[in-house]
Every structure is written in C-alpha cells, then in structure tokens.
Amino acid sequence: MNNLMIMKYFTIIALLCLSCISCTMQNNLLQSPNGKIAIEYHAEKGFSVIYHSGRDKVKMMSLPEIGLKTSDTDDCFKLISSTPVTSVVDDYEMLTGKRRHCHNEANECTYRFENVKGLRVDLIFRVYNDGIAFRYHLPKTKEEIVVLDEYTAFAFTPGIKRWTQKFTVGYEDFYWPNTDGVADNEEREWSFPTLFQPSDSAFVLLTEANILRDNTGAYLTNAADSSIYKIKLSDERLICPSGWYSPWRVAIIGTLADIVESTLVTDVSEPCKIQDTQWIKPGLVSWIYWAYNHGSKDYQIVKKYIDFAADFDLPYMLIDWEWDAMGNGGNLNDAMNYCKEKNVTPLIWYNSSTAWCDPTPLYRLNTPEVRDKEFEWLKEIGIQGVKIDFFGGDSIGTMNYYIDLLEDAARHKLLVNFHGAAIPRGWQRTYPNLMSVEAVYGAEWYNNKPTLTDNAAWHNCTLPFTRNVIGPMDYTPCTFTNSQHPHITTDAHELALLVIFESALQHLADRPEGYRQQPVEVQNFIRYLPVAWEDTRLLSGYPAESVVIARKSKDSWYISGLNGTENTKSFRVNLEFIKDSIQLIQLFSDTTDGKQIKIENSAFDTKELNIECQPRGGFVVWVKLRK
C-alpha cells in the first residue's frame, strides 16, 4: 500500500520546487482574489488556512495530512511541480436556491505528485473569496487505480466551539453545540456539514461537493484526536479510472453572514446538464403525511388536501406512501381526475427499494427499463414530480442511483425530491430538477416520538448555519396544530420557518384547517409566498440562539426571525439595506401567549423595526416594494 501523504518528505521537495511557482505563490502563499483568505505552507506543519478579519490574522485550521492510500505501490509520492496560479470565475444562474445569479472568484494552483513508477496524482487547490476547495485528480494511468482510503484531515485549535451532527445514513439528528469533540457521540463519526468557530467572529463550515458518477460519499471522524477531523470514505474500495476526480473538499470561511450566504457548494459543482428548464417550477405543496401518516390510502383525505391546495392557490399536492392501496371511494386515477378538475398539479411518492423495503409501492424505479416505463406512465396521467424515499447511505452504488434517477427524471420532465436521503452536494446546479432533499430532523419528528417538542426552537436556529447552507432542505415547516406530539414554538415562529428554510418544494405540513383558521392576512402571506429567491442575506443571529434572514423575490423582501431561547428576546431590524422604494411593511409577530399571530402595518418610510419575541417565538416582515 502506498502512503500518498504530504508529510515530512514533502519538505525538501517543496523547497526545491519554489522556482516553479508563480509570483502570487511566493512564500508558499495562495490567496483569495479579495485577499481575505490564504493557504500558507510551512515545512514542518503542512498547510494552514488563514483568514483576515479586519486587521486581525486568524488561523482557522490546518491540514496536517493530505493524500490518498492506493493499492498501486509501497513507494511514497513526492511533489514534482506546481502550476502557475490561475484565476477561476464562476458565474451562472440558478432556478432555485438562495440566490438566482451566483458569482464567485478564486485563485487555483495544482500540485503534481509522482512515484517512482511514474504514477501521477494532482492536488487541485482553489482559494475562493468565501472559502477553500480542493480535490484529487488521476490524470494519466495505464490501468485502474484502487483507492482504499483518504488521508485528508482538518485540524482545529482544541476547545473551540463546534456544531456537529452524529453520522447516520439518513442525516437526521441534532447539531449539538460542543467544545470537546464528543457531544453525544462516543463513536465520533460526524455528518457533513460541520460548523466550527475558531475565533469570536470567524467560522468554518466543512462539507463536500460535486460527487460524480462512480464516486463515493464521505463523512468525518475525530476518533484519534478530538480536534482533528479526518475524511472517512463510505466505501472501502474505490476503483478509479484514468482521469478520475475526487469530490471537492469544501471549507466555507468567514463571518456567519459569509457562511449562510455562500453558494460555494454549487460554485464548484458541474454546470447545468438540462438544456430545456422551462418546465421546472418551484412552489408550495400541500402534504398529507404529517397529520395523517397513512392518509394517502384514503381517497377522501386526498381530496381534502387537493381542495386545500386549490383554495390557497398552491401549485402542488403530494400523494405520499401507500397510494397504490388507495380506497374509501376512489383510487389514484380518481385522484388524478380530481386534481385536473381543481387545477392542482400532483406529485407522488416512491420507495427507492434499496433500504427499508416495507412501505409501498416497491421496485418500480430500480432498473433503467422499469424506471423509464414508470416515468412515462406518470407523465401520461399528469404527475409532475416524484418524492423518492428510504435510501441506504452514501455508497458508490447509491450515488450512481441518485444520478440515474435525476437524469431519467429530467428526460421525462419530472421534478425530484429525495427523502430519507444523503445531503445535497451541488447536484441542484447540475440537475436543477432536484428541488429538495430531506437529510434533516424535520417536522416529521413530531410523529412517533416527542423528539422536537422541547428541542425545535434551538434546532431551528441552528439549521440556517449548518444543514441549509449547503442546499435545499425538506423540513416540511409551518404547523399551527399538533401531530402525535405537540409543538411549543409560537405560531409566528412556525410561520417564519417558511422564509428561514430554503426548499424549492416547500411542503406545508399542517392539516388544512390549521391554515384555514388563520387570519386572512396570514392566509394571503402563505398564498403568495415564493420559494425561490433572487437574493439572501443574514441580518443577525448565532447558532441555537437566534436568526434573522432576509430573502428577496421580485417586488418584495421577506425578513424572518426566530428566537431559539426560553426567554423573551428583542430584535432590532434595520431596513436600510433595502435600496428600492418601499410601498408597505407588514409585520407578523407573537401575541403574548404565542398561540396567535399579531398583524401590524408600518409606514413605508420606516427605517428600523423593534420586535418583541416570546420564548421560542418568531416574526415575519413582508416588505412590499413600489413597482
């Protein structure tokens, strides 16, 4: 086995190769275009990642080990050269997500390693204005190479604060704040993304992006050292052909606003592969499961949710699991006809049939031939999208299955929502028919167990800084009534989740009467709410404590805030960032008991709002602009 590791042998070779490095790499330094982030190389310590916060120079983390373990040879790889630094500009449009027009810039350098047999491995490093990204490349191999492990490790100062989620194949748990690197997880295996706070005002969020076909996902382990987080591949053997690229290892770096507003995950991902995207329409969805776990078996309940979608002008209604057993006066064909009558577009649930193979329908998507036939039938009966559930992890086979589903769904012009699935890793740019992914402790966790009842408020204030940074999140928010276990967040908190959480298919989880009993102003807010955004800004907040996010769509800004604490909290919302002329400001906030929503209109020339939130409370400010 070889140990392709940048360690002590790297020192001599690196010193000999400085003449190959362009002027911006002098003193072993690769900087971002804006000069805020830099990678420094030190002979004994390897790479350090530096962030310039005002006049302060903050060491965010180091990379004590970088490399691959392969089956090729026992010889070490050595650095033979590095390329001149080149500029990278990412500029593209998104149909969904936190920002329509995405732009980022980086400086890139490739470090070339070779062993005595002539096998070359490239390490491609980019330093962006809001983070770093690097990946491995096998440019020239006569035969396939087997990768057995990846040595990449991220080292942080011991004792710093971090928010980490225990690794599970469904990515469903809390991001526990901790300083010891253990939290509630003795196994010390952690899901992406993870958030670290190396200094008072500087943060790092680690994740991965752009998993191509025949690649595996990864997670982190700090079992050997609580402050060093090493990459752990989900597969033990990865067969790599000539030209192979690893996924990007991504670290978003900066203030909390830099973290939340970043599009780095999609910036490094493959461009859109779908030529005609006119059929891809984000929107709100009425959803049965939260209130009626087996509701899609009952035609009368299905009709009830179709009626709700029609009455609230929602574009979509999701028919969830067990629809193949629908009865009580009608079947799926009857439901399709009723959707047409009400002008509601149906979406439908499938079991991936790879993990939990009890809920039906089963085995309808697992081979290209069967899948093509099923998707063709769905289009014939008027289905516009599929929710596919219960996947089995991040293995090569599962990653390929995700890509197969996205590509085949795109050919049939079907939207896709992955549930019980792995985190998004940039596929929402490559395949914009990917509308959402679960991979979160969402509102379903008021079912079966009281998991969210006492934890939802702080959890909801953590997700904008962690899970939702990297891509769409199917939390299924905004419940005013109760499921099997109660929620103790305020009604205004629940309403605010519709803006705080980003998902191109935003499923309204509550039963229809939960929305119908709201004041007409709240009903209209839901009715006209967009789910894809032109811009997103973090106005204030701190993980697990509070968050205020502003999102823009067409002629409105939507500003939402959450109180994650057990105490009342005052929010001061400055509106001077809005440069357009304001027509009307409508505020939705907590009543004293939190069980209703207080509605107020403010003068168009208001520059600042002072909002009082109850414990576990929230608010929404709807700023309507002059056209």
XYZ file of C-alpha atoms in Angstrom:
627
model
C 0.000 0.000 0.000
C 1.286 3.491 -0.693
C 1.008 6.411 1.628
C 0.420 9.391 -0.636
C 0.727 11.836 2.221
C 2.100 15.360 2.299
C 4.295 14.866 5.352
C 7.962 15.340 6.211
C 9.262 14.060 2.880
C 7.286 16.919 1.334
C 9.568 19.468 2.952
C 12.726 19.025 0.850
C 10.859 18.616 -2.416
C 8.712 21.678 -1.798
C 11.754 23.816 -1.163
C 13.274 22.667 -4.428
C 10.159 23.490 -6.384
C 9.644 27.107 -5.402
C 11.026 28.243 -8.769
C 8.060 26.540 -10.442
C 5.552 28.603 -8.505
C 4.240 31.861 -9.883
C 4.734 35.202 -8.166
C 1.461 35.052 -6.211
C 2.690 31.815 -4.666
C 5.846 33.398 -3.285
C 6.485 32.495 0.347
C 4.291 29.410 -0.144
C 1.124 31.528 -0.120
C -2.049 31.107 -2.185
C -4.568 33.886 -1.584
C -8.181 34.532 -2.486
C -8.809 37.326 -5.031
C -10.120 39.619 -2.270
C -7.122 38.846 -0.043
C -9.220 37.712 2.934
C -8.347 34.008 2.831
C -4.953 32.407 2.299
C -3.328 28.994 2.361
C 0.167 29.065 3.826
C 2.648 26.203 3.571
C 5.089 25.549 6.402
C 7.814 22.949 6.078
C 7.104 21.204 9.375
C 3.390 21.869 9.809
C 1.971 21.487 6.303
C -0.844 23.751 5.148
C -2.505 26.402 7.310
C -5.687 28.243 6.392
C -5.613 31.926 7.332
C -8.494 34.410 7.472
C -8.023 38.170 7.626
C -10.737 39.684 9.812
C -10.179 43.418 9.658
C -6.616 43.878 10.895
C -6.592 40.523 12.639
C -4.978 37.467 11.102
C -6.783 34.342 12.297
C -5.563 30.797 11.816
C -8.783 28.956 11.022
C -7.410 25.430 10.747
C -4.539 23.393 9.356
C -4.349 20.431 7.004
C -1.786 18.185 8.717
C -2.375 15.348 6.274
C -3.495 15.346 2.658
C -3.423 12.373 0.332
C -4.735 9.017 -0.829
C -3.969 5.452 0.122
C -3.952 3.304 -3.016
C -3.103 -0.276 -3.975
C -0.531 0.785 -6.575
C 2.792 0.719 -4.741
C 4.622 0.947 -1.427
C 6.637 3.945 -2.631
C 5.874 7.447 -1.433
C 4.657 10.103 -3.823
C 6.706 13.291 -3.981
C 5.866 16.788 -5.141
C 7.470 17.330 -8.544
C 5.976 20.680 -9.560
C 3.153 23.134 -9.151
C 1.347 25.059 -11.860
C 1.230 28.836 -12.145
C -1.688 30.335 -10.270
C -4.735 30.839 -12.492
C -7.971 32.748 -11.964
C -11.285 30.929 -11.721
C -14.580 32.751 -12.213
C -17.906 31.045 -11.515
C -20.862 32.961 -12.932
C -24.193 31.228 -13.530
C -27.943 31.324 -12.966
C -29.902 29.092 -10.587
C -33.609 28.323 -10.934
C -33.858 27.579 -7.224
C -31.950 28.250 -4.029
C -30.767 31.245 -2.038
C -29.644 33.366 -4.998
C -30.594 33.453 -8.685
C -27.400 34.989 -10.064
C -24.360 33.343 -8.488
C -20.863 34.769 -8.858
C -17.622 33.779 -7.195
C -13.910 34.065 -7.889
C -10.899 32.007 -6.873
C -7.200 31.542 -7.416
C -6.197 27.990 -8.332
C -2.938 26.073 -8.157
C -2.325 22.400 -8.948
C 0.350 20.461 -7.059
C 1.683 17.480 -9.015
C 2.938 14.348 -7.272
C 4.621 11.294 -8.776
C 6.010 7.991 -7.531
C 8.990 6.004 -8.831
C 6.730 4.125 -11.256
C 5.594 7.345 -12.889
C 2.054 7.339 -11.477
C 0.938 10.960 -11.089
C -1.638 12.377 -8.732
C -2.642 16.037 -8.853
C -3.949 18.039 -5.901
C -6.066 20.920 -7.215
C -6.379 23.781 -4.722
C -8.723 26.760 -5.030
C -8.933 29.697 -2.646
C -12.248 31.496 -3.092
C -13.388 34.779 -1.618
C -15.526 32.824 0.867
C -13.582 29.611 1.384
C -11.298 26.951 0.007
C -11.891 23.831 -2.072
C -9.531 21.079 -3.168
C -9.763 17.708 -4.884
C -7.580 14.904 -6.210
C -7.086 14.019 -9.871
C -5.528 10.981 -11.584
C -4.542 12.462 -14.972
C -2.581 9.581 -16.509
C -2.900 5.940 -15.578
C -2.483 2.904 -17.813
C -4.873 0.918 -15.677
C -7.448 1.441 -12.965
C -6.201 2.504 -9.545
C -7.914 1.319 -6.367
C -8.257 3.965 -3.649
C -8.507 2.375 -0.211
C -8.562 5.462 1.994
C -8.203 9.225 2.007
C -5.845 10.859 4.487
C -7.311 14.357 4.320
C -7.650 15.811 7.818
C -8.715 19.181 9.205
C -7.093 20.234 12.490
C -8.598 22.895 14.750
C -7.476 24.557 17.954
C -8.555 22.342 20.874
C -11.529 23.586 22.858
C -13.141 25.783 20.206
C -16.901 25.707 19.815
C -18.386 23.490 17.127
C -21.783 22.242 15.967
C -21.647 18.615 14.852
C -24.221 16.018 13.891
C -23.732 12.322 14.586
C -23.341 10.437 11.297
C -26.333 8.368 10.230
C -27.238 7.278 6.706
C -30.369 9.451 6.855
C -28.550 12.550 8.165
C -31.247 13.020 10.818
C -30.100 14.239 14.218
C -29.332 17.452 16.069
C -26.261 19.634 15.532
C -25.164 19.583 19.142
C -23.024 22.553 20.236
C -19.887 21.301 21.976
C -16.252 22.093 22.678
C -14.912 18.622 23.458
C -15.410 16.994 20.046
C -17.545 14.250 21.577
C -21.006 15.742 22.258
C -23.418 12.794 22.438
C -21.412 10.605 20.071
C -18.919 8.164 21.546
C -18.170 6.718 18.095
C -17.055 10.170 16.933
C -18.291 9.845 13.382
C -19.829 13.047 12.040
C -22.002 14.010 9.107
C -21.294 16.845 6.741
C -21.729 19.743 7.166
C -19.950 20.643 10.398
C -19.525 24.174 11.739
C -16.525 25.434 13.761
C -15.811 28.767 15.469
C -12.033 29.341 15.597
C -12.434 32.952 16.805
C -15.115 35.327 18.067
C -16.185 36.437 14.579
C -14.788 33.791 12.227
C -16.288 30.427 11.327
C -15.554 27.396 9.142
C -18.165 25.080 7.653
C -16.853 21.784 6.232
C -18.657 19.777 3.572
C -18.111 18.105 0.192
C -19.436 18.819 -3.287
C -19.709 17.586 -6.859
C -19.821 13.819 -6.473
C -19.527 12.437 -9.982
C -20.599 9.009 -11.184
C -18.655 6.062 -9.672
C -17.608 8.102 -6.650
C -18.467 7.604 -3.015
C -19.669 9.989 -0.354
C -17.719 10.628 2.822
C -18.085 11.713 6.425
C -15.731 12.809 9.220
C -14.150 11.047 12.175
C -12.194 12.514 15.088
C -11.769 9.221 16.939
C -7.971 9.524 17.064
C -7.873 13.165 18.186
C -10.880 15.221 19.242
C -9.581 18.301 17.377
C -8.586 16.589 14.109
C -11.410 15.627 11.749
C -10.356 13.087 9.123
C -12.203 12.197 5.928
C -13.707 8.699 6.012
C -14.896 7.249 2.700
C -18.229 5.424 2.734
C -16.799 2.641 0.538
C -13.644 0.734 1.424
C -12.595 0.281 -2.213
C -12.961 2.929 -4.891
C -11.928 1.847 -8.393
C -10.617 4.911 -10.209
C -10.128 5.020 -13.988
C -7.640 7.293 -15.726
C -8.870 10.870 -15.482
C -10.667 10.297 -12.169
C -11.580 13.271 -9.977
C -12.478 13.074 -6.311
C -15.303 15.196 -4.898
C -14.313 18.673 -3.791
C -13.414 19.025 -0.121
C -15.026 22.351 0.777
C -14.472 24.756 3.662
C -16.664 27.865 3.694
C -14.854 30.526 5.722
C -15.736 33.911 7.178
C -18.391 35.575 9.286
C -21.712 33.865 9.899
C -23.138 36.012 7.087
C -20.429 34.677 4.753
C -21.360 31.123 5.756
C -25.127 31.489 5.354
C -24.993 33.466 2.105
C -22.335 31.317 0.410
C -23.003 29.404 -2.809
C -19.613 27.673 -2.754
C -21.144 24.184 -2.891
C -22.793 24.904 -6.241
C -19.905 27.124 -7.419
C -17.586 24.092 -7.579
C -20.232 21.728 -8.977
C -20.801 20.766 -12.602
C -22.835 23.232 -14.695
C -26.452 22.524 -15.582
C -26.846 19.491 -17.864
C -30.504 20.126 -18.727
C -30.982 22.257 -21.837
C -34.714 22.962 -21.542
C -35.541 24.045 -17.993
C -38.790 25.919 -18.654
C -40.814 23.126 -17.063
C -39.004 23.363 -13.710
C -41.279 25.375 -11.414
C -40.640 25.759 -7.664
C -43.654 26.067 -5.400
C -45.576 25.336 -2.222
C -47.029 21.859 -1.719
C -49.920 20.554 0.364
C -48.820 17.393 2.169
C -50.799 14.665 3.928
C -48.332 12.620 5.948
C -47.660 14.866 8.979
C -51.301 14.908 10.101
C -52.375 11.585 8.588
C -49.498 9.103 8.428
C -51.476 6.755 6.214
C -53.674 9.417 4.626
C -52.724 8.672 1.028
C -54.560 5.344 1.335
C -57.798 7.286 1.868
C -59.273 8.949 -1.207
C -61.446 11.270 0.889
C -58.415 12.629 2.763
C -56.515 13.008 -0.516
C -59.424 15.087 -1.870
C -59.284 17.236 1.255
C -55.666 18.177 0.557
C -56.333 18.771 -3.128
C -59.110 21.169 -2.098
C -56.734 22.934 0.272
C -54.147 23.377 -2.499
C -56.802 24.752 -4.835
C -58.254 27.150 -2.245
C -54.802 28.533 -1.338
C -53.583 28.654 -4.950
C -50.776 26.198 -4.177
C -49.340 24.748 -7.381
C -48.701 21.248 -5.996
C -50.186 18.499 -3.849
C -48.116 15.454 -2.794
C -49.698 11.995 -2.667
C -47.476 10.133 -0.219
C -46.719 6.469 0.502
C -49.258 3.640 0.128
C -51.075 5.392 -2.704
C -51.165 2.042 -4.538
C -53.605 0.875 -1.831
C -55.879 3.938 -2.044
C -59.526 3.259 -1.221
C -62.577 4.761 0.530
C -64.408 5.849 -2.567
C -61.660 6.285 -5.100
C -58.218 5.270 -6.374
C -55.210 7.006 -7.898
C -56.976 7.565 -11.226
C -59.854 9.256 -9.423
C -57.362 11.433 -7.524
C -55.705 12.432 -10.815
C -59.047 13.411 -12.289
C -59.876 15.449 -9.190
C -56.527 17.262 -9.448
C -57.319 18.183 -13.044
C -60.753 19.422 -12.008
C -59.215 21.622 -9.307
C -56.226 22.726 -11.435
C -53.715 21.302 -8.945
C -50.535 19.576 -10.119
C -49.910 16.247 -8.341
C -46.592 14.900 -7.089
C -46.202 11.296 -5.977
C -44.131 9.175 -3.550
C -41.930 6.158 -4.298
C -39.816 3.815 -2.239
C -36.254 3.679 -3.565
C -36.438 -0.038 -2.676
C -32.820 -0.071 -1.514
C -33.072 0.141 2.287
C -36.410 -0.093 4.119
C -38.476 -2.200 1.749
C -41.805 -2.382 3.597
C -43.744 0.743 2.525
C -45.222 0.502 -0.957
C -45.065 0.917 -3.904
C -41.831 -1.046 -4.311
C -39.322 -1.887 -7.063
C -40.701 0.495 -9.681
C -37.539 2.560 -10.187
C -34.599 0.198 -9.702
C -33.644 -0.619 -13.306
C -33.494 1.669 -16.354
C -36.198 -0.265 -18.194
C -38.650 -0.363 -15.298
C -37.926 3.247 -14.387
C -38.439 4.514 -17.932
C -41.786 2.748 -18.163
C -42.902 4.116 -14.782
C -41.870 7.680 -15.542
C -43.607 7.565 -18.910
C -46.810 6.401 -17.201
C -46.566 9.197 -14.632
C -46.422 11.832 -17.350
C -49.394 10.265 -19.099
C -51.596 10.586 -16.004
C -50.441 14.127 -15.174
C -47.845 13.650 -12.437
C -45.211 16.422 -12.418
C -42.709 15.147 -9.855
C -41.563 12.306 -7.627
C -40.597 12.079 -3.964
C -38.234 9.115 -3.599
C -37.626 7.798 -0.090
C -35.566 5.419 2.078
C -32.101 5.365 0.578
C -29.313 3.328 2.118
C -26.323 5.620 2.564
C -23.534 7.244 0.543
C -22.012 4.264 -1.253
C -20.880 4.285 -4.873
C -23.974 2.332 -5.880
C -26.285 4.743 -4.099
C -24.550 7.813 -5.584
C -24.932 6.323 -9.053
C -28.599 5.562 -8.323
C -29.222 9.202 -7.347
C -27.648 10.371 -10.613
C -29.618 7.809 -12.662
C -32.867 8.968 -11.058
C -32.117 12.645 -11.680
C -31.091 12.125 -15.302
C -34.022 9.851 -16.179
C -36.497 12.101 -14.370
C -35.140 15.070 -16.335
C -35.701 13.245 -19.637
C -39.344 12.807 -18.640
C -39.581 16.355 -17.242
C -40.207 15.255 -13.661
C -39.233 17.179 -10.543
C -37.363 15.228 -7.856
C -37.377 15.345 -4.051
C -35.053 12.899 -2.264
C -36.302 11.854 1.172
C -34.601 9.619 3.712
C -31.518 10.530 1.727
C -27.992 11.922 1.822
C -27.257 15.646 1.981
C -27.226 17.761 -1.205
C -23.745 18.090 -2.660
C -24.274 20.534 -5.519
C -26.455 18.394 -7.764
C -29.112 21.143 -7.565
C -26.952 23.100 -10.035
C -26.112 20.197 -12.331
C -29.652 18.794 -12.293
C -31.973 21.704 -11.433
C -34.942 19.319 -11.348
C -33.594 18.349 -7.902
C -35.932 20.518 -5.861
C -35.235 19.383 -2.326
C -33.588 16.810 -0.073
C -34.608 15.830 3.442
C -31.439 14.906 5.401
C -32.712 16.807 8.442
C -34.578 16.422 11.703
C -37.736 17.987 10.290
C -41.360 18.283 11.367
C -41.857 14.523 10.880
C -40.109 14.184 14.245
C -43.263 15.371 15.997
C -44.537 11.950 14.902
C -43.927 8.705 16.796
C -41.537 10.326 19.300
C -41.532 13.745 21.029
C -38.080 14.431 19.538
C -38.747 18.020 18.502
C -41.156 19.207 21.167
C -38.533 20.550 23.597
C -35.758 20.997 21.015
C -37.349 22.564 17.949
C -36.690 26.215 18.790
C -32.899 25.977 19.216
C -32.674 23.336 16.476
C -34.490 25.640 14.041
C -31.999 28.389 14.906
C -29.078 26.070 14.151
C -30.124 24.710 10.753
C -29.676 28.014 8.820
C -25.990 27.998 9.865
C -25.409 24.297 9.124
C -27.584 21.975 7.047
C -29.446 24.571 4.964
C -26.216 26.343 3.969
C -25.294 23.551 1.557
C -28.565 23.137 -0.295
C -32.360 22.785 -0.215
C -33.845 21.247 2.923
C -37.212 19.465 3.046
C -38.016 20.222 6.682
C -41.789 20.425 5.926
C -42.394 23.560 8.042
C -45.223 25.685 9.398
C -47.555 23.680 11.620
C -50.109 25.535 13.755
C -51.891 22.434 15.089
C -50.258 19.366 16.633
C -49.261 15.987 15.268
C -48.833 12.972 17.559
C -46.678 15.123 19.851
C -47.137 18.864 20.450
C -45.043 21.780 19.292
C -44.343 24.537 21.808
C -42.940 27.074 19.354
C -45.227 30.060 18.767
C -47.431 30.383 15.716
C -45.306 33.288 14.459
C -42.207 31.087 14.833
C -43.895 28.454 12.666
C -44.852 30.999 10.007
C -41.297 32.361 9.945
C -39.911 28.908 9.092
C -41.364 29.265 5.580
C -38.811 32.005 4.890
C -35.963 30.888 7.145
C -35.738 27.450 5.495
C -34.932 27.210 1.778
C -36.516 24.461 -0.322
C -37.725 24.673 -3.917
C -40.657 22.437 -2.980
C -41.834 23.785 0.369
C -44.237 21.259 1.870
C -46.922 22.713 4.137
C -47.143 20.012 6.762
C -50.210 21.034 8.774
C -53.753 19.796 8.200
C -55.832 22.184 6.053
C -57.874 23.507 8.973
C -54.646 24.640 10.624
C -54.211 27.152 7.810
C -57.872 27.973 7.277
C -58.242 29.132 10.904
C -55.540 31.779 10.449
C -56.409 35.448 9.799
C -56.888 36.322 6.155
C -53.609 38.284 6.154
C -51.691 35.144 7.173
C -53.546 33.083 4.589
C -52.621 35.593 1.895
C -49.000 35.634 3.030
C -48.864 31.863 2.528
C -50.819 32.036 -0.720
C -48.394 34.454 -2.394
C -45.138 33.272 -0.821
C -42.326 32.409 -3.275
C -39.863 29.588 -2.569
C -37.001 30.503 -4.936
C -35.013 33.625 -4.212
C -33.127 36.358 -6.041
C -31.002 37.175 -3.009
C -30.458 36.042 0.577
C -28.876 37.922 3.477
C -28.193 37.037 7.084
C -29.051 40.120 9.145
C -28.189 38.723 12.569
C -28.036 35.583 14.631
C -25.975 32.903 16.305
C -26.436 29.120 16.117
C -29.006 27.706 18.548
C -29.866 31.182 19.857
C -31.488 33.297 17.153
C -31.501 34.015 13.437
C -32.821 36.801 11.186
C -32.703 36.192 7.422
C -33.876 38.424 4.565
C -34.796 36.990 1.167
C -35.826 38.860 -1.976
C -38.194 37.808 -4.724
C -39.388 40.170 -7.442
C -41.072 43.148 -5.750
C -40.827 42.005 -2.124
C -38.348 41.381 0.662
C -39.264 38.757 3.242
C -37.476 39.096 6.586
C -37.945 36.346 9.145
C -36.592 35.911 12.641
C -36.553 33.107 15.201
C -35.938 33.114 18.934
C -34.329 29.815 19.909
C -34.221 30.519 23.623
C -36.577 30.039 26.571
C -36.595 33.778 27.266
C -38.245 36.761 25.625
C -35.974 38.481 23.134
C -35.947 41.865 21.402
C -34.934 42.145 17.756
C -33.891 45.371 16.062
C -34.335 45.018 12.282
C -32.644 47.732 10.236
C -34.226 48.148 6.795
C -31.614 50.473 5.303
C -30.129 47.603 3.257
C -33.252 47.840 1.072
C -32.406 50.401 -1.602
C -35.699 50.235 -3.527
C -38.671 52.420 -2.690
C -40.950 50.754 -0.117
C -44.721 50.693 -0.586
C -45.878 48.775 2.505
C -44.426 46.961 5.518
C -46.485 44.208 7.096
C -45.359 42.633 10.368
C -46.431 39.212 11.661
C -45.280 38.671 15.250
C -46.029 36.922 18.541
C -49.047 37.578 20.692
C -48.471 37.421 24.434
C -49.476 33.769 24.677
C -47.822 32.856 21.350
C -50.902 30.979 20.188
C -51.954 33.554 17.635
C -50.219 35.906 15.216
C -50.312 39.671 15.685
C -50.528 41.615 12.412
C -49.417 45.242 12.040
C -48.738 47.589 9.132
C -45.886 50.108 9.309
C -45.267 53.333 7.420
C -43.371 52.965 4.155
C -40.596 55.268 5.383
C -39.832 53.149 8.461
C -36.081 52.553 8.690
C -35.978 50.292 11.714
C -38.328 47.876 13.447
C -38.167 46.869 17.103
C -39.830 43.491 17.542
C -40.507 41.637 20.786
C -40.454 37.848 20.584
C -41.855 35.431 23.112
C -39.765 32.422 24.224
C -39.414 30.112 21.191
C -41.059 32.879 19.200
C -40.610 34.411 15.783
C -41.682 37.047 13.290
C -42.012 37.830 9.592
C -41.660 41.242 7.961
C -43.166 41.422 4.473
C -41.718 44.465 2.716
C -43.594 45.248 -0.481
C -41.679 47.431 -2.944
C -43.043 50.021 -5.312
C -43.207 48.673 -8.855
